[in-house]
Amino acid sequence: MSLLNTLNLTYPIVQAPMAGGATTPELISCVSNFGGLGSLGAGMTAPDVLDSQINTIKTLTDRPFMVNLMVLSEYESSTFDTAMPAWLSQYYQEHNIVFTLPERPAQHFAEQLQVLYDNPVPVASFTFGIISAEQVQRLQRLGTRVIGTANHPLEAKAWSEIGVDAVCVQGAEAGGHRGGWLPQSETDPLGLLTLIGQTRACTDIPLIAAGGIMTGQDIKAVQAAGAELAQLGTAFLTTDKCGINGTYKQALIDASEDKRSAETRLTRLFSGKLARGLLNNYLQDFAQFESEQNLPPYPQLNAMTKFLRADATKRLDAEHQSLWAGQGVALVRDEDTTTLLKRLIKEL
């Protein structure tokens, strides 16, 4: 049975689950109602808010949709055991940014997962780590299809061994955070076609391809390489139903119109975990601190830089926001979400 049938989709298009407010219920339902798979990036969402968002999406579509969670241990999500870097403290002092660190750097993963047990969704996907076979089976018994995320063939193999329905293989081209967790996925990030090929060689689990996909031709290319569905994130960021702020959206559009550089960078400087975004002043000014040894780990640094990013957003300053975007960013368009979907289908 094809993944298109398993997930009950009309078209081989998955809208990527981007955390932090990009994936509005309106965006998700628009993609799902069109026949693709709309996705909620819920890794940073409080459990009660997640429950409410699921209910809202269910009122807007009766089609399949996906919820994505970030797999963090209780220790990782509850502990600050690293000091704030001196350069970041100095930035806050120089810009008179007053802040109080939260009690914990991230949400309780176990409590978020409980929401998916209590309020089941058609599809659940997981990133930043791997869950247990028992957790996979519990979700599947509730009628939820389960998808893992991999940056390396060994991660895809690990997901296949615990019985998930599919794996999203995320190439180095992808915008936002890398979803893998094994050291191998960080030391030599694989491009998408290489990743699909190497994954196909070690497991026959159905694959969803992510990373740099912007057109119908790109979708056909990843299908020819061995993936069944294509996951697009950056392409949706500049569409009308996406929830990113106007300054961020304009920076992406400017990159597509040669008004700013479309160069992207894999960086740990915003969150402590590798993520790809548009090059801006923040990434250039603090590049010397980029190495893993210098930085608090995720999610601690993410919680520490939150005030810098919030201040930049308030000041309409793109140069100190995390402008997550994939390497295909030069092809974004300022358009309706439906217009993008229709164009992709026409090109298939």
PDB file of N, CA and C in Angstrom, residues 128-216:
ATOM      1  N   PHE A 128      14.187  15.345  16.733  1.00  0.00           N
ATOM      2  CA  PHE A 128      15.215  15.589  17.770  1.00  0.00           C
ATOM      3  C   PHE A 128      15.567  14.351  18.590  1.00  0.00           C
ATOM      4  N   GLY A 129      14.846  13.242  18.379  1.00  0.00           N
ATOM      5  CA  GLY A 129      15.116  12.040  19.153  1.00  0.00           C
ATOM      6  C   GLY A 129      14.189  10.941  18.678  1.00  0.00           C
ATOM      7  N   ILE A 130      14.206   9.802  19.391  1.00  0.00           N
ATOM      8  CA  ILE A 130      13.368   8.667  19.004  1.00  0.00           C
ATOM      9  C   ILE A 130      12.533   8.243  20.200  1.00  0.00           C
ATOM     10  N   ILE A 131      11.285   7.824  19.935  1.00  0.00           N
ATOM     11  CA  ILE A 131      10.419   7.355  21.013  1.00  0.00           C
ATOM     12  C   ILE A 131      10.533   5.837  21.116  1.00  0.00           C
ATOM     13  N   SER A 132       9.784   5.223  22.018  1.00  0.00           N
ATOM     14  CA  SER A 132       9.884   3.770  22.211  1.00  0.00           C
ATOM     15  C   SER A 132       8.883   3.038  21.315  1.00  0.00           C
ATOM     16  N   ALA A 133       9.134   1.750  21.097  1.00  0.00           N
ATOM     17  CA  ALA A 133       8.203   0.918  20.317  1.00  0.00           C
ATOM     18  C   ALA A 133       6.832   0.906  20.980  1.00  0.00           C
ATOM     19  N   GLU A 134       6.822   0.909  22.318  1.00  0.00           N
ATOM     20  CA  GLU A 134       5.548   0.892  23.057  1.00  0.00           C
ATOM     21  C   GLU A 134       4.747   2.167  22.783  1.00  0.00           C
ATOM     22  N   GLN A 135       5.444   3.306  22.742  1.00  0.00           N
ATOM     23  CA  GLN A 135       4.768   4.575  22.459  1.00  0.00           C
ATOM     24  C   GLN A 135       4.229   4.600  21.027  1.00  0.00           C
ATOM     25  N   VAL A 136       5.004   4.049  20.088  1.00  0.00           N
ATOM     26  CA  VAL A 136       4.552   3.957  18.695  1.00  0.00           C
ATOM     27  C   VAL A 136       3.272   3.124  18.625  1.00  0.00           C
ATOM     28  N   GLN A 137       3.292   1.963  19.286  1.00  0.00           N
ATOM     29  CA  GLN A 137       2.142   1.051  19.234  1.00  0.00           C
ATOM     30  C   GLN A 137       0.901   1.662  19.892  1.00  0.00           C
ATOM     31  N   ARG A 138       1.105   2.397  20.982  1.00  0.00           N
ATOM     32  CA  ARG A 138      -0.036   3.024  21.664  1.00  0.00           C
ATOM     33  C   ARG A 138      -0.710   4.047  20.744  1.00  0.00           C
ATOM     34  N   LEU A 139       0.105   4.830  20.039  1.00  0.00           N
ATOM     35  CA  LEU A 139      -0.450   5.807  19.093  1.00  0.00           C
ATOM     36  C   LEU A 139      -1.168   5.101  17.948  1.00  0.00           C
ATOM     37  N   GLN A 140      -0.555   4.046  17.439  1.00  0.00           N
ATOM     38  CA  GLN A 140      -1.158   3.322  16.308  1.00  0.00           C
ATOM     39  C   GLN A 140      -2.472   2.654  16.707  1.00  0.00           C
ATOM     40  N   ARG A 141      -2.561   2.180  17.943  1.00  0.00           N
ATOM     41  CA  ARG A 141      -3.824   1.578  18.416  1.00  0.00           C
ATOM     42  C   ARG A 141      -4.952   2.610  18.453  1.00  0.00           C
ATOM     43  N   LEU A 142      -4.585   3.886  18.614  1.00  0.00           N
ATOM     44  CA  LEU A 142      -5.567   4.972  18.627  1.00  0.00           C
ATOM     45  C   LEU A 142      -5.935   5.426  17.216  1.00  0.00           C
ATOM     46  N   GLY A 143      -5.315   4.800  16.205  1.00  0.00           N
ATOM     47  CA  GLY A 143      -5.597   5.169  14.822  1.00  0.00           C
ATOM     48  C   GLY A 143      -4.660   6.224  14.259  1.00  0.00           C
ATOM     49  N   THR A 144      -3.595   6.527  14.987  1.00  0.00           N
ATOM     50  CA  THR A 144      -2.627   7.550  14.552  1.00  0.00           C
ATOM     51  C   THR A 144      -1.487   6.901  13.770  1.00  0.00           C
ATOM     52  N   ARG A 145      -1.204   7.431  12.593  1.00  0.00           N
ATOM     53  CA  ARG A 145      -0.028   6.997  11.839  1.00  0.00           C
ATOM     54  C   ARG A 145       1.191   7.714  12.423  1.00  0.00           C
ATOM     55  N   VAL A 146       2.316   7.012  12.534  1.00  0.00           N
ATOM     56  CA  VAL A 146       3.498   7.570  13.205  1.00  0.00           C
ATOM     57  C   VAL A 146       4.664   7.703  12.223  1.00  0.00           C
ATOM     58  N   ILE A 147       5.289   8.887  12.254  1.00  0.00           N
ATOM     59  CA  ILE A 147       6.401   9.194  11.353  1.00  0.00           C
ATOM     60  C   ILE A 147       7.605   9.682  12.156  1.00  0.00           C
ATOM     61  N   GLY A 148       8.768   9.132  11.874  1.00  0.00           N
ATOM     62  CA  GLY A 148      10.011   9.578  12.519  1.00  0.00           C
ATOM     63  C   GLY A 148      10.762  10.530  11.597  1.00  0.00           C
ATOM     64  N   THR A 149      11.769  11.198  12.156  1.00  0.00           N
ATOM     65  CA  THR A 149      12.609  12.116  11.366  1.00  0.00           C
ATOM     66  C   THR A 149      14.051  11.635  11.418  1.00  0.00           C
ATOM     67  N   ALA A 150      14.735  11.690  10.275  1.00  0.00           N
ATOM     68  CA  ALA A 150      16.121  11.215  10.211  1.00  0.00           C
ATOM     69  C   ALA A 150      16.968  12.121   9.330  1.00  0.00           C
ATOM     70  N   ASN A 151      18.199  12.358   9.779  1.00  0.00           N
ATOM     71  CA  ASN A 151      19.205  13.056   8.967  1.00  0.00           C
ATOM     72  C   ASN A 151      20.272  12.088   8.485  1.00  0.00           C
ATOM     73  N   HIS A 152      20.190  10.842   8.951  1.00  0.00           N
ATOM     74  CA  HIS A 152      21.211   9.840   8.638  1.00  0.00           C
ATOM     75  C   HIS A 152      20.516   8.492   8.445  1.00  0.00           C
ATOM     76  N   PRO A 153      21.025   7.645   7.532  1.00  0.00           N
ATOM     77  CA  PRO A 153      20.396   6.339   7.301  1.00  0.00           C
ATOM     78  C   PRO A 153      20.230   5.504   8.577  1.00  0.00           C
ATOM     79  N   LEU A 154      21.187   5.577   9.488  1.00  0.00           N
ATOM     80  CA  LEU A 154      21.084   4.791  10.727  1.00  0.00           C
ATOM     81  C   LEU A 154      19.899   5.232  11.585  1.00  0.00           C
ATOM     82  N   GLU A 155      19.562   6.520  11.519  1.00  0.00           N
ATOM     83  CA  GLU A 155      18.385   7.012  12.252  1.00  0.00           C
ATOM     84  C   GLU A 155      17.104   6.481  11.618  1.00  0.00           C
ATOM     85  N   ALA A 156      17.065   6.476  10.286  1.00  0.00           N
ATOM     86  CA  ALA A 156      15.896   5.937   9.586  1.00  0.00           C
ATOM     87  C   ALA A 156      15.719   4.453   9.904  1.00  0.00           C
ATOM     88  N   LYS A 157      16.843   3.737   9.963  1.00  0.00           N
ATOM     89  CA  LYS A 157      16.801   2.298  10.276  1.00  0.00           C
ATOM     90  C   LYS A 157      16.276   2.078  11.699  1.00  0.00           C
ATOM     91  N   ALA A 158      16.724   2.932  12.621  1.00  0.00           N
ATOM     92  CA  ALA A 158      16.261   2.818  14.020  1.00  0.00           C
ATOM     93  C   ALA A 158      14.752   3.038  14.103  1.00  0.00           C
ATOM     94  N   TRP A 159      14.239   4.014  13.371  1.00  0.00           N
ATOM     95  CA  TRP A 159      12.787   4.249  13.351  1.00  0.00           C
ATOM     96  C   TRP A 159      12.052   3.050  12.742  1.00  0.00           C
ATOM     97  N   SER A 160      12.582   2.503  11.654  1.00  0.00           N
ATOM     98  CA  SER A 160      11.896   1.385  10.993  1.00  0.00           C
ATOM     99  C   SER A 160      11.818   0.175  11.921  1.00  0.00           C
ATOM    100  N   GLU A 161      12.845   0.009  12.747  1.00  0.00           N
ATOM    101  CA  GLU A 161      12.903  -1.158  13.651  1.00  0.00           C
ATOM    102  C   GLU A 161      11.879  -1.093  14.784  1.00  0.00           C
ATOM    103  N   ILE A 162      11.337   0.102  15.067  1.00  0.00           N
ATOM    104  CA  ILE A 162      10.316   0.175  16.129  1.00  0.00           C
ATOM    105  C   ILE A 162       8.905   0.293  15.556  1.00  0.00           C
ATOM    106  N   GLY A 163       8.792   0.088  14.223  1.00  0.00           N
ATOM    107  CA  GLY A 163       7.472  -0.099  13.642  1.00  0.00           C
ATOM    108  C   GLY A 163       6.707   1.139  13.232  1.00  0.00           C
ATOM    109  N   VAL A 164       7.412   2.254  12.959  1.00  0.00           N
ATOM    110  CA  VAL A 164       6.690   3.445  12.502  1.00  0.00           C
ATOM    111  C   VAL A 164       6.175   3.242  11.078  1.00  0.00           C
ATOM    112  N   ASP A 165       5.251   4.093  10.661  1.00  0.00           N
ATOM    113  CA  ASP A 165       4.637   3.963   9.347  1.00  0.00           C
ATOM    114  C   ASP A 165       5.493   4.543   8.223  1.00  0.00           C
ATOM    115  N   ALA A 166       6.322   5.522   8.561  1.00  0.00           N
ATOM    116  CA  ALA A 166       7.171   6.167   7.555  1.00  0.00           C
ATOM    117  C   ALA A 166       8.256   6.960   8.263  1.00  0.00           C
ATOM    118  N   VAL A 167       9.264   7.364   7.498  1.00  0.00           N
ATOM    119  CA  VAL A 167      10.328   8.227   8.027  1.00  0.00           C
ATOM    120  C   VAL A 167      10.478   9.427   7.101  1.00  0.00           C
ATOM    121  N   CYS A 168      10.587  10.603   7.708  1.00  0.00           N
ATOM    122  CA  CYS A 168      10.908  11.809   6.955  1.00  0.00           C
ATOM    123  C   CYS A 168      12.421  11.970   6.964  1.00  0.00           C
ATOM    124  N   VAL A 169      13.030  11.846   5.789  1.00  0.00           N
ATOM    125  CA  VAL A 169      14.486  12.035   5.692  1.00  0.00           C
ATOM    126  C   VAL A 169      14.742  13.493   5.320  1.00  0.00           C
ATOM    127  N   GLN A 170      15.485  14.161   6.172  1.00  0.00           N
ATOM    128  CA  GLN A 170      15.695  15.604   6.050  1.00  0.00           C
ATOM    129  C   GLN A 170      17.140  15.861   5.629  1.00  0.00           C
ATOM    130  N   GLY A 171      17.291  16.335   4.397  1.00  0.00           N
ATOM    131  CA  GLY A 171      18.619  16.612   3.879  1.00  0.00           C
ATOM    132  C   GLY A 171      19.206  17.885   4.465  1.00  0.00           C
ATOM    133  N   ALA A 172      20.508  18.058   4.253  1.00  0.00           N
ATOM    134  CA  ALA A 172      21.224  19.223   4.788  1.00  0.00           C
ATOM    135  C   ALA A 172      20.691  20.539   4.215  1.00  0.00           C
ATOM    136  N   GLU A 173      19.967  20.468   3.079  1.00  0.00           N
ATOM    137  CA  GLU A 173      19.433  21.681   2.447  1.00  0.00           C
ATOM    138  C   GLU A 173      18.296  22.309   3.249  1.00  0.00           C
ATOM    139  N   ALA A 174      17.684  21.524   4.143  1.00  0.00           N
ATOM    140  CA  ALA A 174      16.448  21.938   4.815  1.00  0.00           C
ATOM    141  C   ALA A 174      16.637  23.140   5.738  1.00  0.00           C
ATOM    142  N   GLY A 175      15.614  23.978   5.795  1.00  0.00           N
ATOM    143  CA  GLY A 175      15.617  25.099   6.725  1.00  0.00           C
ATOM    144  C   GLY A 175      15.213  24.660   8.123  1.00  0.00           C
ATOM    145  N   GLY A 176      15.494  25.498   9.106  1.00  0.00           N
ATOM    146  CA  GLY A 176      15.116  25.192  10.491  1.00  0.00           C
ATOM    147  C   GLY A 176      16.020  24.140  11.105  1.00  0.00           C
ATOM    148  N   HIS A 177      15.561  23.586  12.229  1.00  0.00           N
ATOM    149  CA  HIS A 177      16.388  22.647  12.993  1.00  0.00           C
ATOM    150  C   HIS A 177      16.514  21.294  12.317  1.00  0.00           C
ATOM    151  N   ARG A 178      17.696  20.728  12.440  1.00  0.00           N
ATOM    152  CA  ARG A 178      17.916  19.362  11.971  1.00  0.00           C
ATOM    153  C   ARG A 178      17.288  18.396  12.965  1.00  0.00           C
ATOM    154  N   GLY A 179      16.592  17.391  12.427  1.00  0.00           N
ATOM    155  CA  GLY A 179      15.793  16.522  13.286  1.00  0.00           C
ATOM    156  C   GLY A 179      16.494  15.298  13.832  1.00  0.00           C
ATOM    157  N   GLY A 180      17.745  15.057  13.381  1.00  0.00           N
ATOM    158  CA  GLY A 180      18.441  13.853  13.810  1.00  0.00           C
ATOM    159  C   GLY A 180      18.978  13.948  15.223  1.00  0.00           C
ATOM    160  N   TRP A 181      19.490  12.851  15.721  1.00  0.00           N
ATOM    161  CA  TRP A 181      20.013  12.837  17.086  1.00  0.00           C
ATOM    162  C   TRP A 181      21.329  12.076  17.227  1.00  0.00           C
ATOM    163  N   LEU A 182      21.701  11.291  16.219  1.00  0.00           N
ATOM    164  CA  LEU A 182      22.969  10.556  16.296  1.00  0.00           C
ATOM    165  C   LEU A 182      24.139  11.471  15.927  1.00  0.00           C
ATOM    166  N   PRO A 183      25.321  11.261  16.530  1.00  0.00           N
ATOM    167  CA  PRO A 183      26.486  12.087  16.203  1.00  0.00           C
ATOM    168  C   PRO A 183      26.806  12.087  14.702  1.00  0.00           C
ATOM    169  N   GLN A 184      26.557  10.949  14.038  1.00  0.00           N
ATOM    170  CA  GLN A 184      26.874  10.839  12.600  1.00  0.00           C
ATOM    171  C   GLN A 184      26.112  11.862  11.758  1.00  0.00           C
ATOM    172  N   SER A 185      24.930  12.249  12.218  1.00  0.00           N
ATOM    173  CA  SER A 185      24.125  13.165  11.407  1.00  0.00           C
ATOM    174  C   SER A 185      24.668  14.590  11.474  1.00  0.00           C
ATOM    175  N   GLU A 186      25.508  14.869  12.491  1.00  0.00           N
ATOM    176  CA  GLU A 186      26.061  16.220  12.640  1.00  0.00           C
ATOM    177  C   GLU A 186      27.441  16.355  12.007  1.00  0.00           C
ATOM    178  N   THR A 187      28.223  15.285  12.048  1.00  0.00           N
ATOM    179  CA  THR A 187      29.612  15.400  11.602  1.00  0.00           C
ATOM    180  C   THR A 187      29.730  15.595  10.090  1.00  0.00           C
ATOM    181  N   ASP A 188      28.808  14.975   9.335  1.00  0.00           N
ATOM    182  CA  ASP A 188      28.878  15.101   7.878  1.00  0.00           C
ATOM    183  C   ASP A 188      27.454  15.144   7.325  1.00  0.00           C
ATOM    184  N   PRO A 189      26.772  16.296   7.442  1.00  0.00           N
ATOM    185  CA  PRO A 189      25.371  16.386   7.020  1.00  0.00           C
ATOM    186  C   PRO A 189      25.191  15.992   5.552  1.00  0.00           C
ATOM    187  N   LEU A 190      24.308  15.038   5.318  1.00  0.00           N
ATOM    188  CA  LEU A 190      24.112  14.517   3.969  1.00  0.00           C
ATOM    189  C   LEU A 190      23.082  15.332   3.205  1.00  0.00           C
ATOM    190  N   GLY A 191      23.368  15.561   1.913  1.00  0.00           N
ATOM    191  CA  GLY A 191      22.376  16.179   1.037  1.00  0.00           C
ATOM    192  C   GLY A 191      21.219  15.215   0.836  1.00  0.00           C
ATOM    193  N   LEU A 192      20.071  15.739   0.406  1.00  0.00           N
ATOM    194  CA  LEU A 192      18.846  14.936   0.366  1.00  0.00           C
ATOM    195  C   LEU A 192      18.936  13.721  -0.543  1.00  0.00           C
ATOM    196  N   LEU A 193      19.419  13.882  -1.773  1.00  0.00           N
ATOM    197  CA  LEU A 193      19.448  12.735  -2.689  1.00  0.00           C
ATOM    198  C   LEU A 193      20.390  11.640  -2.201  1.00  0.00           C
ATOM    199  N   THR A 194      21.518  12.048  -1.632  1.00  0.00           N
ATOM    200  CA  THR A 194      22.453  11.072  -1.051  1.00  0.00           C
ATOM    201  C   THR A 194      21.787  10.349   0.117  1.00  0.00           C
ATOM    202  N   LEU A 195      21.089  11.119   0.947  1.00  0.00           N
ATOM    203  CA  LEU A 195      20.415  10.553   2.125  1.00  0.00           C
ATOM    204  C   LEU A 195      19.330   9.555   1.707  1.00  0.00           C
ATOM    205  N   ILE A 196      18.547   9.907   0.695  1.00  0.00           N
ATOM    206  CA  ILE A 196      17.496   8.987   0.222  1.00  0.00           C
ATOM    207  C   ILE A 196      18.142   7.695  -0.290  1.00  0.00           C
ATOM    208  N   GLY A 197      19.170   7.834  -1.110  1.00  0.00           N
ATOM    209  CA  GLY A 197      19.828   6.660  -1.685  1.00  0.00           C
ATOM    210  C   GLY A 197      20.425   5.745  -0.634  1.00  0.00           C
ATOM    211  N   GLN A 198      21.128   6.326   0.330  1.00  0.00           N
ATOM    212  CA  GLN A 198      21.761   5.515   1.383  1.00  0.00           C
ATOM    213  C   GLN A 198      20.713   4.897   2.316  1.00  0.00           C
ATOM    214  N   THR A 199      19.612   5.610   2.520  1.00  0.00           N
ATOM    215  CA  THR A 199      18.544   5.075   3.380  1.00  0.00           C
ATOM    216  C   THR A 199      17.839   3.921   2.685  1.00  0.00           C
ATOM    217  N   ARG A 200      17.588   4.084   1.383  1.00  0.00           N
ATOM    218  CA  ARG A 200      16.943   3.014   0.603  1.00  0.00           C
ATOM    219  C   ARG A 200      17.773   1.726   0.650  1.00  0.00           C
ATOM    220  N   ALA A 201      19.096   1.903   0.750  1.00  0.00           N
ATOM    221  CA  ALA A 201      19.989   0.729   0.749  1.00  0.00           C
ATOM    222  C   ALA A 201      19.920  -0.051   2.060  1.00  0.00           C
ATOM    223  N   CYS A 202      19.424   0.578   3.137  1.00  0.00           N
ATOM    224  CA  CYS A 202      19.435  -0.149   4.427  1.00  0.00           C
ATOM    225  C   CYS A 202      18.047  -0.386   5.023  1.00  0.00           C
ATOM    226  N   THR A 203      16.992   0.189   4.435  1.00  0.00           N
ATOM    227  CA  THR A 203      15.644  -0.092   4.930  1.00  0.00           C
ATOM    228  C   THR A 203      14.634   0.177   3.818  1.00  0.00           C
ATOM    229  N   ASP A 204      13.522  -0.574   3.837  1.00  0.00           N
ATOM    230  CA  ASP A 204      12.502  -0.351   2.810  1.00  0.00           C
ATOM    231  C   ASP A 204      11.299   0.421   3.357  1.00  0.00           C
ATOM    232  N   ILE A 205      11.461   1.059   4.513  1.00  0.00           N
ATOM    233  CA  ILE A 205      10.367   1.845   5.086  1.00  0.00           C
ATOM    234  C   ILE A 205       9.990   2.992   4.133  1.00  0.00           C
ATOM    235  N   PRO A 206       8.710   3.312   4.005  1.00  0.00           N
ATOM    236  CA  PRO A 206       8.314   4.432   3.138  1.00  0.00           C
ATOM    237  C   PRO A 206       8.953   5.744   3.602  1.00  0.00           C
ATOM    238  N   LEU A 207       9.390   6.554   2.621  1.00  0.00           N
ATOM    239  CA  LEU A 207      10.117   7.784   2.937  1.00  0.00           C
ATOM    240  C   LEU A 207       9.366   9.034   2.487  1.00  0.00           C
ATOM    241  N   ILE A 208       9.481  10.059   3.308  1.00  0.00           N
ATOM    242  CA  ILE A 208       9.057  11.417   2.959  1.00  0.00           C
ATOM    243  C   ILE A 208      10.345  12.226   2.854  1.00  0.00           C
ATOM    244  N   ALA A 209      10.523  12.946   1.757  1.00  0.00           N
ATOM    245  CA  ALA A 209      11.771  13.685   1.542  1.00  0.00           C
ATOM    246  C   ALA A 209      11.603  15.150   1.899  1.00  0.00           C
ATOM    247  N   ALA A 210      12.596  15.719   2.592  1.00  0.00           N
ATOM    248  CA  ALA A 210      12.562  17.132   2.976  1.00  0.00           C
ATOM    249  C   ALA A 210      13.934  17.762   2.762  1.00  0.00           C
ATOM    250  N   GLY A 211      13.928  19.009   2.301  1.00  0.00           N
ATOM    251  CA  GLY A 211      15.188  19.739   2.155  1.00  0.00           C
ATOM    252  C   GLY A 211      15.357  20.350   0.783  1.00  0.00           C
ATOM    253  N   GLY A 212      15.083  21.647   0.673  1.00  0.00           N
ATOM    254  CA  GLY A 212      15.323  22.360  -0.575  1.00  0.00           C
ATOM    255  C   GLY A 212      14.271  22.130  -1.651  1.00  0.00           C
ATOM    256  N   ILE A 213      13.142  21.513  -1.298  1.00  0.00           N
ATOM    257  CA  ILE A 213      12.102  21.213  -2.298  1.00  0.00           C
ATOM    258  C   ILE A 213      11.193  22.432  -2.450  1.00  0.00           C
ATOM    259  N   MET A 214      11.142  22.979  -3.662  1.00  0.00           N
ATOM    260  CA  MET A 214      10.396  24.223  -3.900  1.00  0.00           C
ATOM    261  C   MET A 214       9.427  24.145  -5.080  1.00  0.00           C
ATOM    262  N   THR A 215       9.574  23.143  -5.920  1.00  0.00           N
ATOM    263  CA  THR A 215       8.777  23.071  -7.159  1.00  0.00           C
ATOM    264  C   THR A 215       8.249  21.657  -7.387  1.00  0.00           C
ATOM    265  N   GLY A 216       7.301  21.559  -8.336  1.00  0.00           N
ATOM    266  CA  GLY A 216       6.810  20.245  -8.731  1.00  0.00           C
ATOM    267  C   GLY A 216       7.922  19.377  -9.301  1.00  0.00           C
TER     268      GLY A 216
END
